[in-house]
CSV table of C-alpha atoms and ligand atoms in Angstrom, one decimal:
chain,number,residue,atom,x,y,z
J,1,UNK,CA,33.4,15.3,-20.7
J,2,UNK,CA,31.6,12.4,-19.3
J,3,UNK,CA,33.1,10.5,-16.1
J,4,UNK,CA,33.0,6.8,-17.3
J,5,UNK,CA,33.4,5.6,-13.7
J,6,UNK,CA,30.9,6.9,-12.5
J,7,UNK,CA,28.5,6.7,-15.4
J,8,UNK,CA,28.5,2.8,-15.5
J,9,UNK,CA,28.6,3.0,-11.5
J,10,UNK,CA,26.2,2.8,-8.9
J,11,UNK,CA,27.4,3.3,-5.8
J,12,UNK,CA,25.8,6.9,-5.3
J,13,UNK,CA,22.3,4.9,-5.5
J,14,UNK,CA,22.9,0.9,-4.0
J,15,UNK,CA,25.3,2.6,-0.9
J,16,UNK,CA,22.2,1.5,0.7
J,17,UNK,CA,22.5,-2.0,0.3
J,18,UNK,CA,26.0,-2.1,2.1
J,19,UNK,CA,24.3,-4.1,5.2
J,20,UNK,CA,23.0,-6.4,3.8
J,21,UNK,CA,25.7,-7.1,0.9
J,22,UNK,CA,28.3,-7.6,4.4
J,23,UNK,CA,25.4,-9.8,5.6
J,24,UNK,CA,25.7,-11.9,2.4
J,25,UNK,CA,29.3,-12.0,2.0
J,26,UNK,CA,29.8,-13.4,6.0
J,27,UNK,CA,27.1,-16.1,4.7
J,28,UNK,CA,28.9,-16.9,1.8
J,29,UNK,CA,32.7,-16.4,3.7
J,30,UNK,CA,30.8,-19.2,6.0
J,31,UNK,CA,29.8,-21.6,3.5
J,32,UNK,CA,33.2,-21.3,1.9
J,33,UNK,CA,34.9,-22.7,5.3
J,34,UNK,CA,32.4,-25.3,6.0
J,35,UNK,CA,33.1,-26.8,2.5
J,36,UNK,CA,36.5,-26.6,2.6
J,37,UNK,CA,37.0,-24.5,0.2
J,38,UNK,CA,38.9,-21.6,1.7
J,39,UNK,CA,40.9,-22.3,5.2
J,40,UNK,CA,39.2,-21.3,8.5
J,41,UNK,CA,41.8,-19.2,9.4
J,42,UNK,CA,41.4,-17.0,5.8
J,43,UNK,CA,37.6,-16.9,6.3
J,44,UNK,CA,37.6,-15.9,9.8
J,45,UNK,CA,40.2,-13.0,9.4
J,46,UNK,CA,37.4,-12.5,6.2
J,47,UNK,CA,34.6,-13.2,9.0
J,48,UNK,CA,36.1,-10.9,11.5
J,49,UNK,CA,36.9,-8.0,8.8
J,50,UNK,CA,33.5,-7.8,7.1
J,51,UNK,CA,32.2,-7.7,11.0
J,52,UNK,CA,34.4,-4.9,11.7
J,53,UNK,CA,33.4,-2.6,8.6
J,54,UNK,CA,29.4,-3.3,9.6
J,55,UNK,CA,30.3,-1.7,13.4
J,56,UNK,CA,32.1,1.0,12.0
J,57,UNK,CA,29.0,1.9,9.7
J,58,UNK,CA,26.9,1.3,12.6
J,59,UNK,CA,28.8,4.3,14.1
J,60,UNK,CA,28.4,6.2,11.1
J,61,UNK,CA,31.2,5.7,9.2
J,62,UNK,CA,30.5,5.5,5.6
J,63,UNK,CA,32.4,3.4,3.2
J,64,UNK,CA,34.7,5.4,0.6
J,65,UNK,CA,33.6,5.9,-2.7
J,66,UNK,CA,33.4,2.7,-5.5
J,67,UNK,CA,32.0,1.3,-8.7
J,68,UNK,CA,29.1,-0.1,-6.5
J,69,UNK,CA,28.7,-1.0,-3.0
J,70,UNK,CA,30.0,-4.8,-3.4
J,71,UNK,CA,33.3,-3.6,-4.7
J,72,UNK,CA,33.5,-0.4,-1.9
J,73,UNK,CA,33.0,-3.4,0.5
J,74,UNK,CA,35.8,-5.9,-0.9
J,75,UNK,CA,38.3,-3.2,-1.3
J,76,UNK,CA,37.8,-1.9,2.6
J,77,UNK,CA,38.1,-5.3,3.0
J,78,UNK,CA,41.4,-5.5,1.5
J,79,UNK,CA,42.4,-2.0,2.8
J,80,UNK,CA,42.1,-4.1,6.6
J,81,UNK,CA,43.1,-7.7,6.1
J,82,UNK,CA,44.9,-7.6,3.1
J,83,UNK,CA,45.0,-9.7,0.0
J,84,UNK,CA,42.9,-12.8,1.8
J,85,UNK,CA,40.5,-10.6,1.3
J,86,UNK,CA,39.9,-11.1,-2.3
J,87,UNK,CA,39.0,-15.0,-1.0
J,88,UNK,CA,35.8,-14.1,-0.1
J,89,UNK,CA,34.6,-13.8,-3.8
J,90,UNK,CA,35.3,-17.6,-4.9
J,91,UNK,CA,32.8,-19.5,-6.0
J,92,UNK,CA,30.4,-15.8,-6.7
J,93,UNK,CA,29.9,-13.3,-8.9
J,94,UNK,CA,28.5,-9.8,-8.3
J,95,UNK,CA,25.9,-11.1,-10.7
J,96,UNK,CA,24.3,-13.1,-7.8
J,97,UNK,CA,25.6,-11.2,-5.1
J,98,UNK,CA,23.3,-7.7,-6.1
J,99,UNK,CA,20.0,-10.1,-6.9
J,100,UNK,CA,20.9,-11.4,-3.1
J,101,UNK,CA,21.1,-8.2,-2.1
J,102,UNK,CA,18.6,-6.8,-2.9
J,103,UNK,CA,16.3,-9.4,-2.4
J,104,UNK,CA,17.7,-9.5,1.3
J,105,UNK,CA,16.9,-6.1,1.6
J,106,UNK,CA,13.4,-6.4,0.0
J,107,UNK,CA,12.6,-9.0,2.5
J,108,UNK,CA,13.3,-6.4,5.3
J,109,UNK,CA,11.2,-3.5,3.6
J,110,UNK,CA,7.9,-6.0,2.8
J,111,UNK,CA,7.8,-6.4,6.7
J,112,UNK,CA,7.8,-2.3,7.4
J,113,UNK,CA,5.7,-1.6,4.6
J,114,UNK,CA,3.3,-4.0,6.1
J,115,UNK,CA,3.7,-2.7,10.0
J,116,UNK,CA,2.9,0.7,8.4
J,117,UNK,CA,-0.3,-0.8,6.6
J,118,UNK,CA,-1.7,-2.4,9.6
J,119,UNK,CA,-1.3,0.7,11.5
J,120,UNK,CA,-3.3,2.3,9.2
J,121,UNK,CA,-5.7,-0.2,9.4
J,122,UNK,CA,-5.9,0.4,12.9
J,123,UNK,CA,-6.7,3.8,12.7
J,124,UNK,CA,-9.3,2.7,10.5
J,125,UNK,CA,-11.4,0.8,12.7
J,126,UNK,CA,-10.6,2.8,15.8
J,127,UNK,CA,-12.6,6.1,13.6
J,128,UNK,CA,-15.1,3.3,12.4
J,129,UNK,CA,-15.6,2.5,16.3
J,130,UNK,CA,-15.6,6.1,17.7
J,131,UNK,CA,-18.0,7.0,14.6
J,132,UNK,CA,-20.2,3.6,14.9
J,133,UNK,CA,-23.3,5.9,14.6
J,134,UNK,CA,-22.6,8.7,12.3
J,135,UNK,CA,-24.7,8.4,9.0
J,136,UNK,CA,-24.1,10.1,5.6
J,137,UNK,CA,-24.4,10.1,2.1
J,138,UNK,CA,-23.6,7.2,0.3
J,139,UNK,CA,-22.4,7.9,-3.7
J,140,UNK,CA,-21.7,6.4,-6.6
J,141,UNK,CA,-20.8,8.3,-9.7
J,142,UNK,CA,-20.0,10.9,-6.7
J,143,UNK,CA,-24.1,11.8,-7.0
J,144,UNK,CA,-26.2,11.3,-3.5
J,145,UNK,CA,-27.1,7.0,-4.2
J,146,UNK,CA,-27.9,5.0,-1.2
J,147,UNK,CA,-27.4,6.5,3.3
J,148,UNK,CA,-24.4,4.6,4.4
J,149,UNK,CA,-22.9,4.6,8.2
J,150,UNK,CA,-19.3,6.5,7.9
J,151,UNK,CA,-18.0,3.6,9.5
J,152,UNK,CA,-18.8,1.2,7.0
J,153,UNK,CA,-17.3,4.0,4.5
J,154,UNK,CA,-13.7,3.8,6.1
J,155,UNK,CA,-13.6,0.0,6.7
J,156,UNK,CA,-14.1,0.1,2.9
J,157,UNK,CA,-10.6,1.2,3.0
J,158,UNK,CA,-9.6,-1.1,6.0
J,159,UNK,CA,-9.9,-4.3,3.6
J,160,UNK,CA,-8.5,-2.6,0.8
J,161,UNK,CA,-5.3,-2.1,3.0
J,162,UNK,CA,-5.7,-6.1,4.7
J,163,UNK,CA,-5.6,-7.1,0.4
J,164,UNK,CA,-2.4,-5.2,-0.1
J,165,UNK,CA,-0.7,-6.3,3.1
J,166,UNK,CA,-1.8,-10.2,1.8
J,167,UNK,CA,-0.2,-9.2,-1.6
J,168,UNK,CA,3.2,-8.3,-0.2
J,169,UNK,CA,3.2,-11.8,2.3
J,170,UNK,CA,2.4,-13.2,-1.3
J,171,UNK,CA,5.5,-10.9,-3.0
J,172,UNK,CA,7.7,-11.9,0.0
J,173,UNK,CA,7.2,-15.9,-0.9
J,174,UNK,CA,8.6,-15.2,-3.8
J,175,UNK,CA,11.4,-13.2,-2.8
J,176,UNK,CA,12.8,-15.2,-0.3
J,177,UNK,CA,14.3,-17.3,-2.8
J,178,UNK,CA,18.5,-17.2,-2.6
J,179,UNK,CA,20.6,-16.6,-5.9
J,180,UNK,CA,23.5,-16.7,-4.3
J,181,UNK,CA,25.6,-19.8,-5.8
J,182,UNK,CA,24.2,-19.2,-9.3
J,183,UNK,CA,27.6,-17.1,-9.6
J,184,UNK,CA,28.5,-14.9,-13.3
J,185,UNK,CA,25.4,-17.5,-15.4
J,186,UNK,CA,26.3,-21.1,-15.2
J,187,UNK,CA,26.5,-21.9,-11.4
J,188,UNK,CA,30.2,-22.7,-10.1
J,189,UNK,CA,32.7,-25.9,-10.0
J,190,UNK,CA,33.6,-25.3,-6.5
J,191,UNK,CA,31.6,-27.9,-4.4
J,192,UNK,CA,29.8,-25.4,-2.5
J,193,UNK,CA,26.6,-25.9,-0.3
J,194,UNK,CA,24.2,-23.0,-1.3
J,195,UNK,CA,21.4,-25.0,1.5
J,196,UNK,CA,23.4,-24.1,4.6
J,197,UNK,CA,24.2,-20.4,2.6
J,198,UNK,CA,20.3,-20.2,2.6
J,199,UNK,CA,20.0,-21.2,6.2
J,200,UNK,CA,22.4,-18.5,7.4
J,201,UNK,CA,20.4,-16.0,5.6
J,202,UNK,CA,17.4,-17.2,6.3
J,203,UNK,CA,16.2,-18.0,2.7
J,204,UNK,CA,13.2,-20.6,2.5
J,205,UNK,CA,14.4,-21.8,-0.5
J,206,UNK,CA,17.3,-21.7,-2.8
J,207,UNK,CA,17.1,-20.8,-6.4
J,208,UNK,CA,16.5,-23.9,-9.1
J,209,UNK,CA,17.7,-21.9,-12.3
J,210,UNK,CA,21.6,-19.9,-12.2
J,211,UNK,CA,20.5,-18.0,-15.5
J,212,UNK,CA,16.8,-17.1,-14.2
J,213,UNK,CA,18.0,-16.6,-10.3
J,214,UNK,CA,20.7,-13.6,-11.7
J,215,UNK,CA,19.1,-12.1,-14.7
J,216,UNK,CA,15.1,-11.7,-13.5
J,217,UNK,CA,13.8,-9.1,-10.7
J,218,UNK,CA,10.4,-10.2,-11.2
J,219,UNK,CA,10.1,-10.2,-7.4
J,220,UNK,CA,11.4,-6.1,-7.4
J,221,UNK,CA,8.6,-5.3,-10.3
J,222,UNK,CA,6.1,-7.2,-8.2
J,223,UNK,CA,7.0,-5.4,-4.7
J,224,UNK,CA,6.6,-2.1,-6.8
J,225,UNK,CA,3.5,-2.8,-7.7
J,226,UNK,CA,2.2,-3.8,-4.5
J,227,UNK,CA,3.4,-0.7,-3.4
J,228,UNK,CA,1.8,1.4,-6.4
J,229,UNK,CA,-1.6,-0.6,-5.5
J,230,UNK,CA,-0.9,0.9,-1.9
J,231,UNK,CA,-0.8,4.2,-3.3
J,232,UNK,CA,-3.6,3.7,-5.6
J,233,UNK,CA,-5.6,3.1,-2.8
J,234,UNK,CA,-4.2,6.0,-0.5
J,235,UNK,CA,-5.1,8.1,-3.6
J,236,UNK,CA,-8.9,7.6,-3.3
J,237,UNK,CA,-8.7,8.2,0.4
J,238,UNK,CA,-7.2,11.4,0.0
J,239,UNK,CA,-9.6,12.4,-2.6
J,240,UNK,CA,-12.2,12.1,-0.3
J,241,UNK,CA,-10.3,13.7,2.2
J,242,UNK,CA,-9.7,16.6,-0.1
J,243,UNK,CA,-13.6,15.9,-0.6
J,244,UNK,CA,-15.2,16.4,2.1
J,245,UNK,CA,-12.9,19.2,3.8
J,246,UNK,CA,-14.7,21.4,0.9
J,247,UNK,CA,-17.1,23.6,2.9
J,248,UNK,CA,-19.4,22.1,0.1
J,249,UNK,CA,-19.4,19.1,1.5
J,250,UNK,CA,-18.0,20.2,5.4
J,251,UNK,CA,-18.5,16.4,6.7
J,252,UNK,CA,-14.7,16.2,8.3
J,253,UNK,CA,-12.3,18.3,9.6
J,254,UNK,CA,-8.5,17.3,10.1
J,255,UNK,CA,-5.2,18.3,12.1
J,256,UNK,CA,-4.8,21.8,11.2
J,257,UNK,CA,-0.9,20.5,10.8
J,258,UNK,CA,-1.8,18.7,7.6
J,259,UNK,CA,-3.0,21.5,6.1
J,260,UNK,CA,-1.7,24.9,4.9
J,261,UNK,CA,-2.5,28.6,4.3
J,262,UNK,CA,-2.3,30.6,1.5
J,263,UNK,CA,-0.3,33.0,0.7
J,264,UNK,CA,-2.3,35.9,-0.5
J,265,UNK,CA,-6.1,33.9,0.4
J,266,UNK,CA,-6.1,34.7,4.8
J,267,UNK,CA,-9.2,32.2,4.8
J,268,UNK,CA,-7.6,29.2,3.4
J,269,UNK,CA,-7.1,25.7,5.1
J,270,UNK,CA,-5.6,23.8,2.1
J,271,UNK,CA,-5.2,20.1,2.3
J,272,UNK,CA,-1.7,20.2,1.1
J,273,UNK,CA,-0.7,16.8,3.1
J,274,UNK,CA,-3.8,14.7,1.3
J,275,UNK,CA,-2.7,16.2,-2.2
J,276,UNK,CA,0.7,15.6,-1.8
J,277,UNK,CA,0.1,11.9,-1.2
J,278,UNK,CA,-2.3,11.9,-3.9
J,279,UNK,CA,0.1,13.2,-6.3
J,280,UNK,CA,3.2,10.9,-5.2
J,281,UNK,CA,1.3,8.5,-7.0
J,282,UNK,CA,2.7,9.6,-9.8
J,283,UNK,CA,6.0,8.8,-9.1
J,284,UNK,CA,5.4,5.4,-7.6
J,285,UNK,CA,3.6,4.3,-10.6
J,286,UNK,CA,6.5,5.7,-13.1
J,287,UNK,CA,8.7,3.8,-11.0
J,288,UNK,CA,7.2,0.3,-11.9
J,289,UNK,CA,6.9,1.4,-15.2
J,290,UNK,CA,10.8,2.3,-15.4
J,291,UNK,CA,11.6,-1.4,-13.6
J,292,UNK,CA,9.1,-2.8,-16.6
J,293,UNK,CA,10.7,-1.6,-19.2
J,294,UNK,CA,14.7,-2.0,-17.8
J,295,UNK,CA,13.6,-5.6,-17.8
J,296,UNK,CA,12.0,-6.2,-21.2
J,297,UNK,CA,13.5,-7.5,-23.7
J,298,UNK,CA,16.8,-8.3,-22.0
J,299,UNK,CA,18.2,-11.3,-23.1
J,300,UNK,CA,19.2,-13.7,-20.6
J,301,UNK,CA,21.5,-13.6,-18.2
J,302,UNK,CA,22.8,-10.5,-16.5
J,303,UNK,CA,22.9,-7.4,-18.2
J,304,UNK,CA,24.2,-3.8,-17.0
J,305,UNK,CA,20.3,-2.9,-17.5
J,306,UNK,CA,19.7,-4.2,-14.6
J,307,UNK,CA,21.5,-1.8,-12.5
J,308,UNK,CA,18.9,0.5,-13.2
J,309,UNK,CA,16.1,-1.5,-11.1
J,310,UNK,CA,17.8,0.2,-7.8
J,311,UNK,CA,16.6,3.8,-8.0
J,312,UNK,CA,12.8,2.9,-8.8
J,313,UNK,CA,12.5,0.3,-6.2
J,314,UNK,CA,14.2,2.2,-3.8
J,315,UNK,CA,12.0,5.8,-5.3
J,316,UNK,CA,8.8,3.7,-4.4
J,317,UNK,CA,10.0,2.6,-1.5
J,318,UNK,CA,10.9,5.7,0.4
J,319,UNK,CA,7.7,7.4,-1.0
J,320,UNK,CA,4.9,5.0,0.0
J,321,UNK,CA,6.6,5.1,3.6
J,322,UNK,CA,6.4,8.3,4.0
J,323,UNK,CA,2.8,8.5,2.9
J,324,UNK,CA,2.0,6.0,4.9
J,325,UNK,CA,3.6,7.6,7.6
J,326,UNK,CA,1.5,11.3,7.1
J,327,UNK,CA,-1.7,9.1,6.4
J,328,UNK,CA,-1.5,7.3,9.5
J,329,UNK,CA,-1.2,10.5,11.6
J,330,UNK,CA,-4.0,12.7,9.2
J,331,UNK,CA,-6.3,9.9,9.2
J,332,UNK,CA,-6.0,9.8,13.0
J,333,UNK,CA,-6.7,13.5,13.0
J,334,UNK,CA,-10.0,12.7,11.5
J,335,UNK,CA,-13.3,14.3,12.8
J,336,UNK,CA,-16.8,14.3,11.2
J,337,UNK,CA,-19.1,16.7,10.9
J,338,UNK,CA,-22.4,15.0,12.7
J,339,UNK,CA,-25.0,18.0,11.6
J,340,UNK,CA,-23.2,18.5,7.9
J,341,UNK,CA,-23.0,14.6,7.2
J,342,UNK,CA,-26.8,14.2,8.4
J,343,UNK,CA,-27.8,17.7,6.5
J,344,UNK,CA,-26.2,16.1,3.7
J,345,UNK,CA,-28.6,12.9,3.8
J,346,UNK,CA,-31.4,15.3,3.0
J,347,UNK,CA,-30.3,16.3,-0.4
J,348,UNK,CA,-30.5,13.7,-3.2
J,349,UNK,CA,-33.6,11.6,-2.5
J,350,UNK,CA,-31.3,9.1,-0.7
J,351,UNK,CA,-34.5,7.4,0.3
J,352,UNK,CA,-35.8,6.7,-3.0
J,353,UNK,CA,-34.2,2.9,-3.6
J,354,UNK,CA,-35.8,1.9,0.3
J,355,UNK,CA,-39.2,3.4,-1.4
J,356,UNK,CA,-38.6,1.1,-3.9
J,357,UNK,CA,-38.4,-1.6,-2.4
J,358,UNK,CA,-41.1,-0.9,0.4
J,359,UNK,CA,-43.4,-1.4,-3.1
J,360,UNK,CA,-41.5,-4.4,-4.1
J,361,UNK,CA,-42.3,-5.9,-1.1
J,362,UNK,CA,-45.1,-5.5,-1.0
J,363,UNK,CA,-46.0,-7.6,-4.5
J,364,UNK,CA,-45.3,-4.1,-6.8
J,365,UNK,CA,-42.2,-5.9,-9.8
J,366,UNK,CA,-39.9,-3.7,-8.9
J,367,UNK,CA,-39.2,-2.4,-11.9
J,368,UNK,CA,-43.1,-0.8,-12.1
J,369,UNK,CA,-41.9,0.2,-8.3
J,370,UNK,CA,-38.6,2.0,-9.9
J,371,UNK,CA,-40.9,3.9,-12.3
J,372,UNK,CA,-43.0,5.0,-9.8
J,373,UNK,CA,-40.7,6.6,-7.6
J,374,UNK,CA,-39.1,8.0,-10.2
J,375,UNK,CA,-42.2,9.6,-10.6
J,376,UNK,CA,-42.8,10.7,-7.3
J,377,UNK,CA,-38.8,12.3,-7.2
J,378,UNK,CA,-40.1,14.5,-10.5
J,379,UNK,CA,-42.8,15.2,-8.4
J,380,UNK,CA,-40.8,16.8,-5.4
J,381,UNK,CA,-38.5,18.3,-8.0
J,382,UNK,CA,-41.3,20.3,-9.7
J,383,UNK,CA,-42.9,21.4,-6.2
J,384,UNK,CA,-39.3,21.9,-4.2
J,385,UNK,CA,-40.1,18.7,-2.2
J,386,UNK,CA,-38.4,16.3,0.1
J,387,UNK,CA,-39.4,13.0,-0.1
J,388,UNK,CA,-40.1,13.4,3.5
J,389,UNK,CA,-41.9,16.4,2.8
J,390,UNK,CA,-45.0,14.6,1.2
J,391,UNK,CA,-48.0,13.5,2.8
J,392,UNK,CA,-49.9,10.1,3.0
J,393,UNK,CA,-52.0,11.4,0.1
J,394,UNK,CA,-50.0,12.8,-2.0
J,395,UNK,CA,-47.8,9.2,-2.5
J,396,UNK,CA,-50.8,7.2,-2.8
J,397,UNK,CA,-51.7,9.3,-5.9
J,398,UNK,CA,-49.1,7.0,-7.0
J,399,UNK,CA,-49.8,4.1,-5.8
J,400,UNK,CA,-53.1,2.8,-3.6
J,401,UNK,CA,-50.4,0.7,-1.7
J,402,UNK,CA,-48.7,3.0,0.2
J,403,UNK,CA,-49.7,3.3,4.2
J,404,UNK,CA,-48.3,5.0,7.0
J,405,UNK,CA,-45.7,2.8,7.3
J,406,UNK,CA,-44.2,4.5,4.2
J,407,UNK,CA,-42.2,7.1,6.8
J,408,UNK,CA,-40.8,4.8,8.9
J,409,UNK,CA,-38.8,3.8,5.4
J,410,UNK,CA,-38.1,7.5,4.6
J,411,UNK,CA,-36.0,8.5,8.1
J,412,UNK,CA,-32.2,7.7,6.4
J,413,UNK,CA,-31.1,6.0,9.7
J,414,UNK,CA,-33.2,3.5,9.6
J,415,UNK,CA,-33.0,3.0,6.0
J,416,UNK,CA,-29.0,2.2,6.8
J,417,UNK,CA,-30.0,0.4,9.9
J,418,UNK,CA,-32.2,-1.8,7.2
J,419,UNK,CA,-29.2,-3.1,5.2
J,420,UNK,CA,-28.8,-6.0,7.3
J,421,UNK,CA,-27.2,-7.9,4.5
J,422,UNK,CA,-23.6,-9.6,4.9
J,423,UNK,CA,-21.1,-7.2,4.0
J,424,UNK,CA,-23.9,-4.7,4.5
J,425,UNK,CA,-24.5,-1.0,6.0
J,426,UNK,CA,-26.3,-1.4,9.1
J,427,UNK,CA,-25.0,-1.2,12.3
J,428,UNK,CA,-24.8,-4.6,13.3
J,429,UNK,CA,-23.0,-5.6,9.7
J,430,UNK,CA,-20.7,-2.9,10.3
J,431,UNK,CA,-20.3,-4.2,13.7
J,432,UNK,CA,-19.6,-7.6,12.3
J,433,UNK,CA,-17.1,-6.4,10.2
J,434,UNK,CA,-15.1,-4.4,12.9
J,435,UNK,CA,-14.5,-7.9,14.6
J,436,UNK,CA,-13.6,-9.1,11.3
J,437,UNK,CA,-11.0,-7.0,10.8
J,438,UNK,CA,-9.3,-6.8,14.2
J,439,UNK,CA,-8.8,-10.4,14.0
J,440,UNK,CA,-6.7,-10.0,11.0
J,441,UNK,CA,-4.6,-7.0,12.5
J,442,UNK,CA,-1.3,-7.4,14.2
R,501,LIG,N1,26.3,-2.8,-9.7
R,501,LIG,C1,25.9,-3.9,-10.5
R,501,LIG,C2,24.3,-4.0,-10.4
R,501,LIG,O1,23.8,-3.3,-9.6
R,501,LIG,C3,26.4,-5.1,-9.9
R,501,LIG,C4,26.6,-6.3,-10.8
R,501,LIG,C5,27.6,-6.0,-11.8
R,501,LIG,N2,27.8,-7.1,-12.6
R,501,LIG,C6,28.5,-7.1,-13.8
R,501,LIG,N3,28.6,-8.2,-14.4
R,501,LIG,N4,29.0,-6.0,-14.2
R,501,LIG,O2,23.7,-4.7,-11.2
């Protein structure tokens, strides 16, 4: 036998939002005694009670079970000041109140989410600093491609971070919009002045549209997927975490603390802390599927749907902040592997593009030059051959062109150190960039 109540309820999920929904209603209590519209002696016993339920939680009371949180906070207010109490909802409707709500709350969350981001940053470039010269393997399609300074390799991840903490300022533009006054659909009769509501509650603007402002949460569905873009992005870090802690590999180690043992397997470090952000991924990105879909198709204005947009928002919330949270310590944890990451640089004919291009400077069109290195990398292949391996002769039975300079363009620092382009490898690019990005880090 189904409970009704607390089927169509939500209190066990939007408890959460009882701050900020007091917050509102003192705002709105406020408004309603500037305009006249309820006595100041009502709204200040209103005033006074709402004030007195948000010390008490502050304490650690909790209010007593409801429908949802703005009617657990109406009726306590009843409970202490009696009938006036039910003032405080002239001229609203809970319609407007939860879309305050939770966009008052939102607003809040952008700015930790963000503090949490640009910590992470700044663990970024203080490993790209304290790593400045440690070279390695460079990939694409995961094979050995082009040597690349580790540094440059994390700051990859520093200005992914810089996009997403831009993307929620962007989300949080449009959030800080106020419903409140758009009451059930149609706005109100009462003469009420949702400006000086907005100024209490520190809204930039207020909303133009009473049937948009209550039934849309675009601005929930676009904080989720900033979020899920966060996470994306933590993904790919972890990978390579997960990576290069492979004795395979061996280029970092980590905290042991982020790790665990196995239960029958004595020798094994897993990197349980890096898979488990990887994989809360999943959830994150179901959740903005779930807000997607409780959305579409709704016809306008409010509809009970949309007391389903709570438990994903707030899902992806608490999950990219703990992430964040264990990333910012693991990543801080981080260590390389000088000899395995310059070991590493031997394997794969890293050298081969700089080859290349010591040909095409030297008048060779470089794609002649890119068949004959190719050339000389099957050549090394069939005789177990580095490319550093060969001598003066043997690569000018490739081309008359090459000279002893040829080796100065084979050691993999230098090649790295060569990449002088903007945005580039080399040291003083990378260098470049590290200024770049502490100037846009709180
Ligand atoms: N608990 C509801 C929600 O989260 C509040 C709004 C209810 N409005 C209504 N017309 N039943 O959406």
């Amino acid at each position: 036998m189904q409970n009704f109540d607390q089927f169509i309820g939500s209190f066990s999920f939007d408890d959460r939002l009882a701050e900020v929904d007091i917050t509102g209603s003192i705002a709105h209590t406020k408004m309603l005694i500037k305009t006249g519209i309820i006595n100041s002696s009502d709204g200040e016993k209103i005033v006074s009670g709402l004030t007195s339920i948000l010390k008490d939680m502050e304490k650690g009371w909790k209010l007593p079970d409801e429908e949802d949180v703005h009617y657990a906070v109406e009726k306590e207010l009843m409970r202490r000041i009696g009938s006036v109490g039910g003032k405080m909802h002239t001229a609203r409707s809970r319609n407007d109140q939860v879309a305050t709500d939770l966009r008052i709350y939102l607003k809040q969350k952008i700015g930790v989410i963000q503090g949490l981001i640009n910590d992470f940053q700044k663990v970024l470039v203080k490993k790209a600093d304290e790593n400045i010269d440690v070279v390695m393997p460079g990939f694409t399609h995961l094979q050995p491609a082009q040597p690349v300074l580790a540094a440059h390799h994390l700051l990859a991840y520093a200005w992914m971070m810089q996009r997403d903490k831009e993307r929620l300022t962007d989300c949080y533009k449009r959030t800080d919009i106020l419903p409140l006054g758009s009451a059930a659909l149609a706005g109100t009769s009462f003469d009420i002045d949702r400006q000086y509501t907005a100024k209490l509650l520190d809204f930039k603007n207020v909303s133009e549209n009473s049937l948009d402002a209550v039934s849309d949460r675009d601005f929930a569905v676009e904080f989720v997927f900033c979020i899920s873009l966060t996470a994306l992005h933590l993904t790919r870090f972890c990978e390579e975490i997960i990576l290069w802690m492979n004795p395979e590999f061996g280029y970092i180690t980590i905290d042991d603390k982020f790790t665990s043992g196995s239960s029958i397997m004595p020798q094994k470090r897993n990197p349980d802390c890096a898979e488990v952000i990887r994989g809360k991924s999943g959830r994150i990105f179901g959740d903005l599927i779930a807000l997607l879909t409780i959305i579409k198709s709704l016809p306008l204005a409010y509809n009970r749907d949309l007391q389903e947009d709570k438990p994903p928002v707030f899902d992806a919330l608490d999950n990219i902040k703990m992430c964040l949270e264990v990333m910012n310590e693991m990543a801080d944890s981080l260590k390389f592997v000088i000899e395995k990451t310059l070991k590493s640089t031997e394997k794969g004919f890293i050298a081969a593009t700089e080859i290349a291009d010591y040909l095409a400077r030297n008048n060779v069109p470089f794609r002649v030059a890119h068949g004959i290195v190719k050339d000389i990398v099957l050549y090394c292949g069939k005789n177990s051959k580095t490319l550093n391996e060969l001598s003066l002769e043997e690569y000018r039975k490739f081309s008359e062109i090459f000279k002893e300079d040829i080796f100065k363009h084979l050691d993999i620092r230098n090649i790295a150190e060569m990449k002088t382009s903007y945005g580039g490898t080399s040291k003083k690019s990378v260098l470049r960039q590290i200024d770049n990005i502490k100037q846009k880090l709180e």
